[in-house]
Amino acid sequence: MSVDTDIVPMAQPVLGEEEERAVIEVLRSGQLSLGPRIPEFERRFAERLGVPHAAAVSSGTTALHLGLRAIGVGEGDEVITSPFSFVASANAIVYQGATPVFADIDARTLDLDPAAAAAAITERTSALLPVHIFGYPADMPALEAHGLPIVEDACEALGAVHADGTPVGGRGHPAAFGFYANKQLTTGEGGMLTLGSAEHKARVDSERNQGRAPDMGWLDHDRLGFNYRLTDIQAAIGLCQLDRLDGMLADRAQVAGWYREALAGLEGLELPCEDAGGDVRGWFVFVVQVPRGADRDTVIRGLRERGVQSKPYLPAIHLMSYYRETFGHRPGEFPVCEDVAERSLALPFFPAMTEGQVARVAEALARVLDR
Ligand SMILES: Cc1ncc(COP(=O)(O)O)c(C=O)c1O
């Protein structure tokens, strides 16, 4: 069989002359950190989501960590979350000495199942940490009904909108966004925590900067803090990315539409759920579930031989060795999550992807699946 050397990559950021110019401007300004672009990036991000505050931080993970600290999660607490996520959402709970209590996911949306979350609540539950996985809005009204504090993992969900018109991350709970290179908006690495309360904003601003309040003297610290700062170079890139965000989101949605059409006839292949009930996905990845009975590793190898990158995405967190060994998890606890995790496959997906590339991926997948 011939091996295709023209690879279709998994992801590709959209960066242009604007970002180049903005970075050079920061370099020439001499103010590489703690400069004016941080508050500007925060203001514009908060404005876009319709929230009072946003705090720029070094990653989505550090946003989650500071969000959990802001709502007071600590030693001995339980936080209910999804086992079908990137590992950082559960890790952030462990950083605080709390226990991640997993609940199964909804088979359609792949987000935390509100009924399973409700069943997992105990007297030690101090918060919920839903994840808007693959950019599909979690059922926030159902989760909010319990009256527990919430931190949202919106790292994959920039551009998503809830049925009531609220942007995901705009409900006033601390909501974490990530700006790694494959995200809807990238700063290389980076993150943002949107916040509804001025008190939370002050605490997060201090804790990301080694526990120093803005009115305190240099090298004076009145609480434990971290270095979770974003640089001005990253903020400058983020501001340019915000300018082009609507276009990039529209391009991603178009690529998803091409995929839907191209893959529609492949029997047994499950596609990402369609928007329903007014919820709108913010497209981040295009993840399919291979047909039952198909061997995913063979599919990945077959695609690679045809010049198409793909990745298993995501493994179940509770079955990772750290979580098994530390918390005693075993297969069978969360059957929906485990079934989805075993069959999930991320296909190449990025705003500049062409219809021809999508067709190539679809054709390769059809061949490999023998459809
Ligand atoms: C669902 C989810 N949570 C958390 C993170 C962590 O974000 P970061 O890699 O910016 O720390 C990511 C990003 O990879 C993610 O996809």
GROMACS .gro file of C-alpha atoms and ligand atoms in nm:
model
  387
    1MET     CA    1   0.000   0.000   0.000
    2SER     CA    2   0.130   0.351  -0.077
    3VAL     CA    3   0.206   0.573   0.222
    4ASP     CA    4   0.078   0.929   0.195
    5THR     CA    5   0.342   1.183   0.297
    6ASP     CA    6   0.104   1.482   0.299
    7ILE     CA    7  -0.014   1.461   0.660
    8VAL     CA    8  -0.345   1.602   0.783
    9PRO     CA    9  -0.244   1.732   1.130
   10MET     CA   10  -0.460   1.723   1.444
   11ALA     CA   11  -0.459   2.097   1.507
   12GLN     CA   12  -0.314   2.421   1.377
   13PRO     CA   13  -0.343   2.761   1.545
   14VAL     CA   14  -0.444   3.069   1.344
   15LEU     CA   15  -0.177   3.333   1.401
   16GLY     CA   16  -0.107   3.627   1.172
   17GLU     CA   17   0.082   3.950   1.131
   18GLU     CA   18  -0.132   4.115   1.400
   19GLU     CA   19   0.003   3.874   1.663
   20GLU     CA   20   0.360   3.922   1.535
   21ARG     CA   21   0.330   4.300   1.552
   22ALA     CA   22   0.170   4.288   1.896
   23VAL     CA   23   0.446   4.065   2.036
   24ILE     CA   24   0.721   4.287   1.895
   25GLU     CA   25   0.549   4.590   2.046
   26VAL     CA   26   0.559   4.426   2.391
   27LEU     CA   27   0.923   4.328   2.347
   28ARG     CA   28   1.011   4.685   2.253
   29SER     CA   29   0.810   4.827   2.543
   30GLY     CA   30   1.038   4.647   2.788
   31GLN     CA   31   0.737   4.554   3.006
   32LEU     CA   32   0.709   4.180   2.957
   33SER     CA   33   0.507   4.103   3.268
   34LEU     CA   34   0.266   4.276   3.508
   35GLY     CA   35   0.202   4.530   3.233
   36PRO     CA   36  -0.102   4.704   3.086
   37ARG     CA   37  -0.208   4.429   2.846
   38ILE     CA   38  -0.318   4.198   3.129
   39PRO     CA   39  -0.605   4.419   3.257
   40GLU     CA   40  -0.699   4.503   2.898
   41PHE     CA   41  -0.721   4.135   2.805
   42GLU     CA   42  -0.924   4.065   3.121
   43ARG     CA   43  -1.162   4.355   3.057
   44ARG     CA   44  -1.228   4.255   2.698
   45PHE     CA   45  -1.269   3.886   2.784
   46ALA     CA   46  -1.515   3.966   3.066
   47GLU     CA   47  -1.706   4.202   2.838
   48ARG     CA   48  -1.738   3.935   2.573
   49LEU     CA   49  -1.885   3.687   2.822
   50GLY     CA   50  -2.098   3.946   2.997
   51VAL     CA   51  -1.939   3.886   3.338
   52PRO     CA   52  -1.824   4.148   3.588
   53HIS     CA   53  -1.467   4.014   3.625
   54ALA     CA   54  -1.198   3.801   3.467
   55ALA     CA   55  -0.851   3.712   3.594
   56ALA     CA   56  -0.578   3.612   3.349
   57VAL     CA   57  -0.362   3.321   3.466
   58SER     CA   58  -0.091   3.092   3.335
   59SER     CA   59  -0.316   2.801   3.225
   60GLY     CA   60  -0.659   2.646   3.239
   61THR     CA   61  -0.532   2.423   3.519
   62THR     CA   62  -0.423   2.716   3.736
   63ALA     CA   63  -0.758   2.887   3.663
   64LEU     CA   64  -0.936   2.578   3.799
   65HIS     CA   65  -0.711   2.566   4.105
   66LEU     CA   66  -0.769   2.932   4.195
   67GLY     CA   67  -1.142   2.896   4.123
   68LEU     CA   68  -1.169   2.611   4.375
   69ARG     CA   69  -0.973   2.813   4.632
   70ALA     CA   70  -1.198   3.115   4.573
   71ILE     CA   71  -1.511   2.920   4.667
   72GLY     CA   72  -1.335   2.775   4.971
   73VAL     CA   73  -1.280   2.411   4.874
   74GLY     CA   74  -1.026   2.258   5.111
   75GLU     CA   75  -0.894   1.957   5.299
   76GLY     CA   76  -1.146   1.675   5.343
   77ASP     CA   77  -1.412   1.822   5.113
   78GLU     CA   78  -1.575   1.628   4.832
   79VAL     CA   79  -1.622   1.785   4.490
   80ILE     CA   80  -1.848   1.613   4.237
   81THR     CA   81  -1.709   1.611   3.884
   82SER     CA   82  -1.698   1.427   3.553
   83PRO     CA   83  -1.467   1.130   3.493
   84PHE     CA   84  -1.480   1.209   3.119
   85SER     CA   85  -1.250   1.508   3.101
   86PHE     CA   86  -0.890   1.611   3.067
   87VAL     CA   87  -0.715   1.504   3.389
   88ALA     CA   88  -0.659   1.865   3.505
   89SER     CA   89  -1.021   1.910   3.618
   90ALA     CA   90  -0.987   1.632   3.875
   91ASN     CA   91  -0.625   1.717   3.962
   92ALA     CA   92  -0.721   2.071   4.064
   93ILE     CA   93  -0.953   1.923   4.329
   94VAL     CA   94  -0.671   1.702   4.460
   95TYR     CA   95  -0.436   2.007   4.480
   96GLN     CA   96  -0.672   2.141   4.747
   97GLY     CA   97  -0.661   1.824   4.956
   98ALA     CA   98  -1.020   1.750   4.854
   99THR     CA   99  -1.157   1.431   4.697
  100PRO     CA  100  -1.290   1.424   4.341
  101VAL     CA  101  -1.617   1.231   4.354
  102PHE     CA  102  -1.693   1.116   4.002
  103ALA     CA  103  -2.045   1.075   3.867
  104ASP     CA  104  -2.132   0.923   3.530
  105ILE     CA  105  -2.194   1.122   3.215
  106ASP     CA  106  -2.492   1.172   2.990
  107ALA     CA  107  -2.462   0.946   2.683
  108ARG     CA  108  -2.575   1.220   2.443
  109THR     CA  109  -2.389   1.530   2.560
  110LEU     CA  110  -2.096   1.345   2.731
  111ASP     CA  111  -2.124   1.605   3.011
  112LEU     CA  112  -2.189   1.526   3.378
  113ASP     CA  113  -2.530   1.357   3.413
  114PRO     CA  114  -2.728   1.579   3.655
  115ALA     CA  115  -2.915   1.280   3.803
  116ALA     CA  116  -2.588   1.093   3.867
  117ALA     CA  117  -2.437   1.408   4.019
  118ALA     CA  118  -2.740   1.451   4.247
  119ALA     CA  119  -2.709   1.089   4.363
  120ALA     CA  120  -2.342   1.146   4.456
  121ILE     CA  121  -2.410   1.438   4.693
  122THR     CA  122  -2.322   1.371   5.060
  123GLU     CA  123  -2.283   1.590   5.368
  124ARG     CA  124  -1.916   1.633   5.274
  125THR     CA  125  -1.993   1.768   4.924
  126SER     CA  126  -1.868   2.124   4.916
  127ALA     CA  127  -1.890   2.198   4.544
  128LEU     CA  128  -1.966   2.077   4.193
  129LEU     CA  129  -1.717   2.096   3.909
  130PRO     CA  130  -1.897   2.035   3.578
  131VAL     CA  131  -1.693   2.022   3.257
  132HIS     CA  132  -1.833   2.154   2.928
  133ILE     CA  133  -1.666   1.873   2.741
  134PHE     CA  134  -1.580   1.919   2.375
  135GLY     CA  135  -1.745   2.262   2.399
  136TYR     CA  136  -2.099   2.132   2.464
  137PRO     CA  137  -2.278   2.323   2.745
  138ALA     CA  138  -2.332   2.122   3.062
  139ASP     CA  139  -2.684   2.128   3.210
  140MET     CA  140  -2.617   2.415   3.449
  141PRO     CA  141  -2.979   2.484   3.559
  142ALA     CA  142  -3.010   2.123   3.683
  143LEU     CA  143  -2.676   2.142   3.866
  144GLU     CA  144  -2.746   2.487   4.010
  145ALA     CA  145  -3.072   2.358   4.162
  146HIS     CA  146  -2.873   2.201   4.452
  147GLY     CA  147  -2.754   2.541   4.573
  148LEU     CA  148  -2.394   2.420   4.608
  149PRO     CA  149  -2.098   2.636   4.501
  150ILE     CA  150  -1.986   2.560   4.147
  151VAL     CA  151  -1.661   2.597   3.953
  152GLU     CA  152  -1.704   2.542   3.579
  153ASP     CA  153  -1.440   2.385   3.360
  154ALA     CA  154  -1.500   2.581   3.040
  155CYS     CA  155  -1.148   2.516   2.908
  156GLU     CA  156  -1.288   2.360   2.592
  157ALA     CA  157  -1.598   2.575   2.560
  158LEU     CA  158  -1.519   2.928   2.451
  159GLY     CA  159  -1.801   3.038   2.221
  160ALA     CA  160  -2.058   2.794   2.362
  161VAL     CA  161  -2.398   2.930   2.467
  162HIS     CA  162  -2.661   2.795   2.708
  163ALA     CA  163  -3.026   2.759   2.607
  164ASP     CA  164  -3.118   3.075   2.800
  165GLY     CA  165  -2.871   3.278   2.594
  166THR     CA  166  -2.598   3.300   2.862
  167PRO     CA  167  -2.251   3.237   2.720
  168VAL     CA  168  -2.083   2.936   2.883
  169GLY     CA  169  -1.867   3.080   3.159
  170GLY     CA  170  -2.100   3.379   3.195
  171ARG     CA  171  -2.324   3.260   3.479
  172GLY     CA  172  -2.120   3.416   3.760
  173HIS     CA  173  -1.959   3.097   3.894
  174PRO     CA  174  -1.581   3.091   3.866
  175ALA     CA  175  -1.532   2.945   3.516
  176ALA     CA  176  -1.193   2.836   3.384
  177PHE     CA  177  -1.081   2.880   3.023
  178GLY     CA  178  -0.760   2.742   2.870
  179PHE     CA  179  -0.553   2.895   2.593
  180TYR     CA  180  -0.323   2.607   2.494
  181ALA     CA  181  -0.232   2.600   2.124
  182ASN     CA  182  -0.521   2.378   2.013
  183LYS     CA  183  -0.791   2.587   2.183
  184GLN     CA  184  -1.049   2.818   2.021
  185LEU     CA  185  -0.830   3.110   2.136
  186THR     CA  186  -0.461   3.056   2.205
  187THR     CA  187  -0.181   3.238   2.382
  188GLY     CA  188   0.056   2.937   2.353
  189GLU     CA  189  -0.013   2.851   2.715
  190GLY     CA  190  -0.249   3.054   2.932
  191GLY     CA  191  -0.587   3.073   3.095
  192MET     CA  192  -0.864   3.296   3.224
  193LEU     CA  193  -1.098   3.268   3.519
  194THR     CA  194  -1.428   3.452   3.477
  195LEU     CA  195  -1.585   3.562   3.804
  196GLY     CA  196  -1.912   3.708   3.926
  197SER     CA  197  -1.785   3.845   4.255
  198ALA     CA  198  -1.543   4.131   4.327
  199GLU     CA  199  -1.427   3.946   4.639
  200HIS     CA  200  -1.329   3.641   4.431
  201LYS     CA  201  -1.151   3.865   4.181
  202ALA     CA  202  -0.940   4.028   4.454
  203ARG     CA  203  -0.848   3.690   4.602
  204VAL     CA  204  -0.757   3.534   4.265
  205ASP     CA  205  -0.552   3.839   4.161
  206SER     CA  206  -0.356   3.813   4.483
  207GLU     CA  207  -0.310   3.435   4.480
  208ARG     CA  208  -0.189   3.425   4.120
  209ASN     CA  209   0.077   3.679   4.221
  210GLN     CA  210   0.236   3.512   4.525
  211GLY     CA  211  -0.030   3.637   4.767
  212ARG     CA  212   0.029   4.006   4.722
  213ALA     CA  213  -0.258   4.256   4.727
  214PRO     CA  214  -0.233   4.544   4.476
  215ASP     CA  215  -0.195   4.804   4.752
  216MET     CA  216   0.086   4.617   4.928
  217GLY     CA  217   0.452   4.696   4.912
  218TRP     CA  218   0.698   4.508   4.692
  219LEU     CA  219   0.781   4.168   4.842
  220ASP     CA  220   0.510   4.192   5.108
  221HIS     CA  221   0.267   3.900   5.113
  222ASP     CA  222  -0.036   3.857   5.338
  223ARG     CA  223  -0.146   3.512   5.223
  224LEU     CA  224  -0.017   3.200   5.055
  225GLY     CA  225   0.004   3.250   4.683
  226PHE     CA  226   0.148   3.105   4.365
  227ASN     CA  227   0.316   3.226   4.052
  228TYR     CA  228   0.024   3.166   3.816
  229ARG     CA  229   0.074   3.485   3.615
  230LEU     CA  230   0.021   3.528   3.242
  231THR     CA  231   0.287   3.741   3.067
  232ASP     CA  232   0.217   4.059   2.872
  233ILE     CA  233   0.350   3.883   2.562
  234GLN     CA  234   0.077   3.621   2.600
  235ALA     CA  235  -0.189   3.883   2.677
  236ALA     CA  236  -0.092   4.073   2.360
  237ILE     CA  237  -0.145   3.756   2.156
  238GLY     CA  238  -0.473   3.694   2.340
  239LEU     CA  239  -0.603   4.040   2.250
  240CYS     CA  240  -0.536   3.976   1.879
  241GLN     CA  241  -0.700   3.635   1.910
  242LEU     CA  242  -1.008   3.795   2.068
  243ASP     CA  243  -1.032   4.024   1.763
  244ARG     CA  244  -1.041   3.724   1.532
  245LEU     CA  245  -1.241   3.492   1.761
  246ASP     CA  246  -1.578   3.516   1.585
  247GLY     CA  247  -1.419   3.429   1.251
  248MET     CA  248  -1.226   3.137   1.400
  249LEU     CA  249  -1.538   3.002   1.573
  250ALA     CA  250  -1.738   3.029   1.250
  251ASP     CA  251  -1.461   2.846   1.061
  252ARG     CA  252  -1.458   2.566   1.319
  253ALA     CA  253  -1.838   2.533   1.293
  254GLN     CA  254  -1.808   2.512   0.915
  255VAL     CA  255  -1.544   2.236   0.935
  256ALA     CA  256  -1.773   2.047   1.177
  257GLY     CA  257  -2.057   2.081   0.924
  258TRP     CA  258  -1.838   1.936   0.647
  259TYR     CA  259  -1.744   1.645   0.875
  260ARG     CA  260  -2.110   1.574   0.955
  261GLU     CA  261  -2.196   1.549   0.587
  262ALA     CA  262  -1.887   1.351   0.492
  263LEU     CA  263  -1.925   1.097   0.775
  264ALA     CA  264  -2.304   1.064   0.771
  265GLY     CA  265  -2.306   0.735   0.580
  266LEU     CA  266  -2.052   0.546   0.792
  267GLU     CA  267  -2.257   0.281   0.966
  268GLY     CA  268  -2.205   0.245   1.339
  269LEU     CA  269  -1.985   0.554   1.367
  270GLU     CA  270  -2.121   0.795   1.628
  271LEU     CA  271  -2.078   1.169   1.567
  272PRO     CA  272  -2.073   1.455   1.824
  273CYS     CA  273  -2.430   1.532   1.936
  274GLU     CA  274  -2.618   1.803   1.750
  275ASP     CA  275  -2.714   2.120   1.935
  276ALA     CA  276  -3.051   2.069   2.105
  277GLY     CA  277  -3.297   2.262   2.320
  278GLY     CA  278  -3.127   2.595   2.247
  279ASP     CA  279  -2.778   2.494   2.371
  280VAL     CA  280  -2.502   2.583   2.126
  281ARG     CA  281  -2.166   2.407   2.112
  282GLY     CA  282  -1.846   2.610   2.089
  283TRP     CA  283  -1.656   2.384   1.850
  284PHE     CA  284  -1.322   2.270   1.991
  285VAL     CA  285  -1.255   1.916   1.866
  286PHE     CA  286  -1.435   1.673   1.637
  287VAL     CA  287  -1.454   1.351   1.835
  288VAL     CA  288  -1.629   1.044   1.700
  289GLN     CA  289  -1.692   0.709   1.864
  290VAL     CA  290  -1.577   0.417   1.654
  291PRO     CA  291  -1.844   0.150   1.589
  292ARG     CA  292  -1.882  -0.119   1.855
  293GLY     CA  293  -1.660  -0.411   1.766
  294ALA     CA  294  -1.406  -0.198   1.576
  295ASP     CA  295  -1.057  -0.192   1.727
  296ARG     CA  296  -0.966   0.173   1.787
  297ASP     CA  297  -0.588   0.116   1.777
  298THR     CA  298  -0.622  -0.051   1.438
  299VAL     CA  299  -0.829   0.247   1.319
  300ILE     CA  300  -0.561   0.492   1.439
  301ARG     CA  301  -0.286   0.291   1.268
  302GLY     CA  302  -0.485   0.267   0.947
  303LEU     CA  303  -0.550   0.641   0.944
  304ARG     CA  304  -0.181   0.712   1.011
  305GLU     CA  305  -0.083   0.496   0.714
  306ARG     CA  306  -0.314   0.713   0.504
  307GLY     CA  307  -0.157   1.037   0.629
  308VAL     CA  308  -0.427   1.125   0.882
  309GLN     CA  309  -0.343   1.196   1.244
  310SER     CA  310  -0.594   1.093   1.511
  311LYS     CA  311  -0.588   1.037   1.887
  312PRO     CA  312  -0.785   0.850   2.152
  313TYR     CA  313  -0.964   1.132   2.334
  314LEU     CA  314  -1.037   1.111   2.624
  315PRO     CA  315  -0.944   0.825   2.858
  316ALA     CA  316  -1.158   0.789   3.173
  317ILE     CA  317  -0.988   0.974   3.459
  318HIS     CA  318  -1.091   0.730   3.733
  319LEU     CA  319  -0.912   0.447   3.549
  320MET     CA  320  -0.578   0.631   3.522
  321SER     CA  321  -0.316   0.463   3.741
  322TYR     CA  322  -0.281   0.761   3.980
  323TYR     CA  323  -0.658   0.769   4.043
  324ARG     CA  324  -0.687   0.391   4.074
  325GLU     CA  325  -0.401   0.373   4.321
  326THR     CA  326  -0.490   0.682   4.524
  327PHE     CA  327  -0.868   0.651   4.535
  328GLY     CA  328  -0.921   0.278   4.467
  329HIS     CA  329  -1.123   0.316   4.148
  330ARG     CA  330  -1.203   0.011   3.937
  331PRO     CA  331  -1.353  -0.055   3.593
  332GLY     CA  332  -1.732  -0.075   3.587
  333GLU     CA  333  -1.803   0.219   3.817
  334PHE     CA  334  -1.912   0.460   3.544
  335PRO     CA  335  -2.031   0.248   3.252
  336VAL     CA  336  -2.136   0.530   3.017
  337CYS     CA  337  -1.805   0.710   3.058
  338GLU     CA  338  -1.604   0.389   3.019
  339ASP     CA  339  -1.786   0.288   2.701
  340VAL     CA  340  -1.739   0.634   2.546
  341ALA     CA  341  -1.376   0.658   2.657
  342GLU     CA  342  -1.290   0.324   2.496
  343ARG     CA  343  -1.434   0.425   2.159
  344SER     CA  344  -1.359   0.800   2.135
  345LEU     CA  345  -1.137   0.919   1.857
  346ALA     CA  346  -1.040   1.280   1.785
  347LEU     CA  347  -1.001   1.356   1.416
  348PRO     CA  348  -0.798   1.647   1.272
  349PHE     CA  349  -0.986   1.969   1.344
  350PHE     CA  350  -0.880   2.334   1.310
  351PRO     CA  351  -1.023   2.654   1.163
  352ALA     CA  352  -0.809   2.656   0.847
  353MET     CA  353  -0.897   2.297   0.760
  354THR     CA  354  -1.026   2.268   0.403
  355GLU     CA  355  -1.323   2.075   0.271
  356GLY     CA  356  -1.073   1.865   0.075
  357GLN     CA  357  -0.885   1.770   0.391
  358VAL     CA  358  -1.213   1.674   0.560
  359ALA     CA  359  -1.300   1.459   0.258
  360ARG     CA  360  -0.959   1.290   0.281
  361VAL     CA  361  -1.010   1.209   0.648
  362ALA     CA  362  -1.361   1.076   0.579
  363GLU     CA  363  -1.239   0.864   0.291
  364ALA     CA  364  -0.952   0.722   0.496
  365LEU     CA  365  -1.189   0.644   0.784
  366ALA     CA  366  -1.435   0.472   0.550
  367ARG     CA  367  -1.153   0.254   0.412
  368VAL     CA  368  -1.015   0.168   0.753
  369LEU     CA  369  -1.361   0.082   0.887
  370ASP     CA  370  -1.431  -0.108   0.566
  371ARG     CA  371  -1.753   0.087   0.513
  372LIG     C1  372  -1.141   2.003   2.994
  372LIG     C2  373  -1.008   2.063   3.023
  372LIG     N1  374  -0.980   2.101   3.148
  372LIG     C3  375  -0.863   2.158   3.181
  372LIG     C4  376  -0.765   2.179   3.087
  372LIG     C5  377  -0.634   2.235   3.131
  372LIG     O1  378  -0.595   2.347   3.062
  372LIG     P1  379  -0.438   2.382   3.048
  372LIG     O2  380  -0.378   2.279   2.958
  372LIG     O3  381  -0.439   2.520   2.988
  372LIG     O4  382  -0.381   2.381   3.184
  372LIG     C6  383  -0.789   2.142   2.954
  372LIG     C7  384  -0.692   2.168   2.849
  372LIG     O5  385  -0.619   2.097   2.797
  372LIG     C8  386  -0.912   2.080   2.922
  372LIG     O6  387  -0.937   2.038   2.797
   0.00000   0.00000   0.00000
